[in-house]
Amino acid sequence: ETGVTQTPRHLVMGMTNKKSLKCEQHLGHNAMYWYKQSAKKPLELMFVYSLEERVENNSVPSRFSPECPNSSHLFLHLHTLQPEDSALYLCASSLLGGAGELFFGEGSRLTVL
Amino acid sequence: DAKTTQPPSMDCAEGRAANLPCNHSTISGNEYVYWYRQIHSQGPQYIIHGLKNNETNEMASLIITEDRKSSTLILPHATLRDTAVYYCIVKSKVDSSYKLIFGSGTRLLVRP
């Protein structure tokens, strides 16, 4: 238990669906991250939020839309995804100015049919 | 951030020490060495980090060479639950957010 909770743990969706992934942390952290891990590939950083402001968007397609309403919550809104978007989506949080330790959630495994 | 090089895979016997090497020959003076691990289908877990001194915590020890161009993560008594992919990452603490960039890591198999 890392203190970072992701829901749902598993999601299957069609290409025309709209769904959202949710991440929640109550560690008092003020930076949050979305990573994508496709099969047999390294983790890819998608988005970084620092003090609820998006500070990094690593050329992620617009069909992925992040939202950070407060420092404890992070969402990834999904719409018109492609089968190649099937992956494990990992959320992490950290404390700005701290030791640089990221705390990861267990991930949401997404399958796009 | 400096690039790291790790062997793709290693194995060790249960109860023995596991020594995982990492090369970071282009590391600069303000960059730290971080180690994370990822057990199958879970999120990565922080293990340890250091700048130039050797570090030890309840999980592992980190040995950094004097020239800082390489380091070794030591799991002193490996157990089957230590089977995982281990990532060595070099990162400056200048940035206010710690957007760690993960490579392919070393897949460690602990044998019974």
Short mmCIF file of C-alpha atoms in Angstrom, two decimals:
data_model
loop_
_atom_site.label_atom_id
_atom_site.label_comp_id
_atom_site.label_asym_id
_atom_site.label_seq_id
_atom_site.Cartn_x
_atom_site.Cartn_y
_atom_site.Cartn_z
CA GLU A 1 0.00 0.00 0.00
CA THR A 2 1.73 3.15 -1.22
CA GLY A 3 -0.98 5.69 -0.40
CA VAL A 4 -1.78 6.23 -4.08
CA THR A 5 -5.04 4.61 -5.17
CA GLN A 6 -6.08 4.10 -8.77
CA THR A 7 -9.52 3.12 -10.04
CA PRO A 8 -10.62 1.17 -11.88
CA ARG A 9 -7.91 -1.49 -11.76
CA HIS A 10 -9.14 -2.98 -15.03
CA LEU A 11 -11.09 -1.34 -17.83
CA VAL A 12 -12.26 -2.67 -21.18
CA MET A 13 -13.67 -0.16 -23.61
CA GLY A 14 -14.63 0.16 -27.24
CA MET A 15 -13.04 2.70 -29.53
CA THR A 16 -16.09 4.97 -29.41
CA ASN A 17 -16.49 4.96 -25.62
CA LYS A 18 -15.61 7.73 -23.21
CA LYS A 19 -14.19 6.69 -19.86
CA SER A 20 -12.01 8.13 -17.11
CA LEU A 21 -9.22 6.82 -14.93
CA LYS A 22 -8.98 8.18 -11.41
CA CYS A 23 -6.02 8.60 -9.09
CA GLU A 24 -6.16 9.71 -5.48
CA GLN A 25 -3.44 10.36 -2.91
CA HIS A 26 -3.64 11.54 0.68
CA LEU A 27 0.09 11.78 1.28
CA GLY A 28 0.16 15.56 1.24
CA HIS A 29 2.01 15.53 -2.07
CA ASN A 30 1.78 18.42 -4.50
CA ALA A 31 2.95 16.90 -7.77
CA MET A 32 1.19 14.15 -9.71
CA TYR A 33 2.10 12.17 -12.81
CA TRP A 34 0.60 9.88 -15.43
CA TYR A 35 2.81 7.18 -16.95
CA LYS A 36 1.93 4.64 -19.65
CA GLN A 37 3.45 1.16 -19.77
CA SER A 38 2.82 -0.85 -22.92
CA ALA A 39 3.74 -4.51 -23.14
CA LYS A 40 7.51 -5.06 -23.07
CA LYS A 41 8.28 -1.34 -23.21
CA PRO A 42 9.71 1.05 -20.61
CA LEU A 43 7.41 3.36 -18.73
CA GLU A 44 6.59 6.48 -20.73
CA LEU A 45 5.92 9.75 -18.95
CA MET A 46 2.66 11.31 -20.23
CA PHE A 47 1.78 14.27 -18.01
CA VAL A 48 3.13 16.09 -14.97
CA TYR A 49 1.11 18.35 -12.68
CA SER A 50 2.89 20.60 -10.22
CA LEU A 51 0.72 22.49 -7.71
CA GLU A 52 -2.33 21.55 -9.82
CA GLU A 53 -0.85 23.12 -12.93
CA ARG A 54 0.14 21.01 -15.93
CA VAL A 55 3.86 21.50 -16.44
CA GLU A 56 4.60 18.66 -18.84
CA ASN A 57 2.78 17.09 -21.77
CA ASN A 58 5.01 14.64 -23.57
CA SER A 59 3.42 14.84 -27.03
CA VAL A 60 0.44 12.83 -25.88
CA PRO A 61 -2.46 12.58 -28.37
CA SER A 62 -5.49 14.71 -27.56
CA ARG A 63 -7.64 11.62 -27.07
CA PHE A 64 -6.01 11.54 -23.62
CA SER A 65 -7.11 14.49 -21.51
CA PRO A 66 -5.78 14.92 -17.97
CA GLU A 67 -7.47 16.85 -15.20
CA CYS A 68 -6.16 17.80 -11.78
CA PRO A 69 -8.98 19.44 -9.78
CA ASN A 70 -6.95 19.57 -6.55
CA SER A 71 -3.65 18.31 -5.23
CA SER A 72 -5.13 15.00 -4.09
CA HIS A 73 -6.88 13.95 -7.28
CA LEU A 74 -5.81 13.31 -10.85
CA PHE A 75 -7.95 12.06 -13.72
CA LEU A 76 -7.19 10.80 -17.20
CA HIS A 77 -10.19 11.21 -19.51
CA LEU A 78 -10.22 8.83 -22.45
CA HIS A 79 -12.17 9.14 -25.68
CA THR A 80 -12.00 7.59 -29.15
CA LEU A 81 -9.02 5.45 -28.19
CA GLN A 82 -7.24 3.03 -30.48
CA PRO A 83 -6.34 -0.62 -29.75
CA GLU A 84 -2.67 0.39 -29.50
CA ASP A 85 -3.60 2.51 -26.48
CA SER A 86 -4.13 -0.69 -24.52
CA ALA A 87 -1.61 -0.55 -21.69
CA LEU A 88 -1.07 -0.22 -17.96
CA TYR A 89 -1.62 3.40 -16.90
CA LEU A 90 0.25 4.35 -13.76
CA CYS A 91 -0.31 7.35 -11.54
CA ALA A 92 2.37 8.66 -9.20
CA SER A 93 2.76 11.51 -6.75
CA SER A 94 5.65 13.27 -5.06
CA LEU A 95 6.48 16.18 -2.79
CA LEU A 96 8.05 19.12 -4.55
CA GLY A 97 11.42 19.93 -3.04
CA GLY A 98 11.53 16.57 -1.31
CA ALA A 99 13.87 13.65 -1.82
CA GLY A 100 12.65 12.94 -5.35
CA GLU A 101 10.78 9.83 -4.35
CA LEU A 102 7.77 9.00 -6.52
CA PHE A 103 4.97 6.96 -5.01
CA PHE A 104 3.14 4.90 -7.63
CA GLY A 105 -0.33 3.43 -7.63
CA GLU A 106 -1.01 -0.14 -8.70
CA GLY A 107 -2.10 1.01 -12.13
CA SER A 108 -5.20 0.75 -14.30
CA ARG A 109 -4.98 -1.90 -16.99
CA LEU A 110 -6.81 -0.65 -20.06
CA THR A 111 -7.91 -2.80 -22.98
CA VAL A 112 -9.31 -1.07 -26.06
CA LEU A 113 -11.31 -3.32 -28.36
CA ASP B 1 19.58 14.03 -17.56
CA ALA B 2 22.42 11.55 -17.93
CA LYS B 3 21.80 8.20 -19.60
CA THR B 4 22.23 4.93 -17.71
CA THR B 5 23.22 1.48 -18.91
CA GLN B 6 22.12 -1.71 -17.12
CA PRO B 7 22.40 -5.38 -18.01
CA PRO B 8 19.04 -6.65 -19.33
CA SER B 9 18.87 -9.57 -16.94
CA MET B 10 20.58 -11.21 -13.97
CA ASP B 11 19.87 -14.01 -11.59
CA CYS B 12 20.97 -14.98 -8.12
CA ALA B 13 20.24 -17.68 -5.56
CA GLU B 14 17.83 -17.06 -2.73
CA GLY B 15 19.62 -15.94 0.42
CA ARG B 16 22.64 -14.65 -1.48
CA ALA B 17 23.49 -11.03 -2.17
CA ALA B 18 22.25 -9.59 -5.46
CA ASN B 19 24.57 -6.95 -6.92
CA LEU B 20 22.99 -4.94 -9.71
CA PRO B 21 25.35 -2.66 -11.67
CA CYS B 22 24.58 0.58 -13.43
CA ASN B 23 26.82 2.74 -15.62
CA HIS B 24 26.22 6.48 -15.79
CA SER B 25 29.47 7.80 -17.24
CA THR B 26 28.00 11.18 -18.27
CA ILE B 27 26.56 12.01 -14.86
CA SER B 28 27.04 15.62 -13.83
CA GLY B 29 27.82 17.05 -10.41
CA ASN B 30 24.26 17.84 -9.35
CA GLU B 31 22.66 14.61 -10.53
CA TYR B 32 21.49 11.95 -8.12
CA VAL B 33 21.29 8.21 -8.71
CA TYR B 34 17.86 6.70 -7.99
CA TRP B 35 16.86 3.06 -7.90
CA TYR B 36 13.32 1.78 -8.32
CA ARG B 37 11.96 -1.70 -8.86
CA GLN B 38 8.79 -3.02 -10.45
CA ILE B 39 7.35 -6.33 -9.45
CA HIS B 40 5.22 -7.89 -12.18
CA SER B 41 1.99 -5.97 -12.88
CA GLN B 42 2.52 -3.53 -10.01
CA GLY B 43 3.58 0.09 -9.92
CA PRO B 44 7.30 0.87 -9.49
CA GLN B 45 8.58 1.11 -5.94
CA TYR B 46 11.29 3.50 -4.73
CA ILE B 47 14.30 1.73 -3.23
CA ILE B 48 17.11 4.20 -2.53
CA HIS B 49 18.97 7.19 -3.91
CA GLY B 50 22.34 8.85 -3.44
CA LEU B 51 24.63 11.61 -4.66
CA LYS B 52 28.20 10.53 -3.92
CA ASN B 53 28.28 8.81 -0.56
CA ASN B 54 27.26 5.20 -0.14
CA GLU B 55 23.75 4.83 1.24
CA THR B 56 21.95 2.09 3.12
CA ASN B 57 18.35 1.63 4.16
CA GLU B 58 16.15 -1.26 5.21
CA MET B 59 15.77 -2.44 1.62
CA ALA B 60 19.21 -2.14 0.07
CA SER B 61 22.63 -0.53 -0.10
CA LEU B 62 23.85 1.78 -2.83
CA ILE B 63 27.54 1.91 -3.63
CA ILE B 64 28.66 4.79 -5.87
CA THR B 65 32.18 4.81 -7.28
CA GLU B 66 34.44 7.70 -6.40
CA ASP B 67 34.26 9.13 -9.93
CA ARG B 68 30.47 8.64 -9.82
CA LYS B 69 30.45 7.02 -13.25
CA SER B 70 28.89 3.82 -11.99
CA SER B 71 26.98 2.43 -9.05
CA THR B 72 25.83 -0.89 -7.64
CA LEU B 73 22.61 -1.69 -5.88
CA ILE B 74 23.05 -4.45 -3.33
CA LEU B 75 20.23 -6.56 -1.95
CA PRO B 76 22.12 -8.30 0.88
CA HIS B 77 19.93 -11.40 1.24
CA ALA B 78 17.75 -11.80 -1.82
CA THR B 79 14.38 -13.48 -1.43
CA LEU B 80 11.98 -14.80 -4.06
CA ARG B 81 9.89 -11.64 -3.57
CA ASP B 82 12.82 -9.57 -4.84
CA THR B 83 12.27 -10.94 -8.34
CA ALA B 84 11.48 -7.78 -10.29
CA VAL B 85 12.75 -5.30 -12.88
CA TYR B 86 15.22 -2.88 -11.29
CA TYR B 87 15.63 0.60 -12.74
CA CYS B 88 18.64 2.88 -12.26
CA ILE B 89 17.80 6.51 -13.03
CA VAL B 90 19.97 9.61 -12.93
CA LYS B 91 18.12 12.80 -12.18
CA SER B 92 18.91 16.32 -11.25
CA LYS B 93 17.13 17.74 -8.22
CA VAL B 94 17.18 21.19 -9.78
CA ASP B 95 13.76 20.67 -11.32
CA SER B 96 10.90 21.26 -8.97
CA SER B 97 9.09 18.16 -10.17
CA TYR B 98 10.73 14.76 -10.35
CA LYS B 99 9.73 13.53 -13.76
CA LEU B 100 11.77 10.37 -13.76
CA ILE B 101 12.54 8.83 -17.13
CA PHE B 102 12.66 5.04 -16.93
CA GLY B 103 14.84 2.87 -19.18
CA SER B 104 14.54 -0.86 -19.73
CA GLY B 105 16.11 -1.81 -16.38
CA THR B 106 17.54 -5.14 -15.23
CA ARG B 107 15.23 -8.10 -14.83
CA LEU B 108 16.40 -9.90 -11.67
CA LEU B 109 15.36 -13.48 -11.14
CA VAL B 110 15.92 -14.89 -7.66
CA ARG B 111 16.20 -18.70 -7.84
CA PRO B 112 15.03 -20.97 -4.99
#
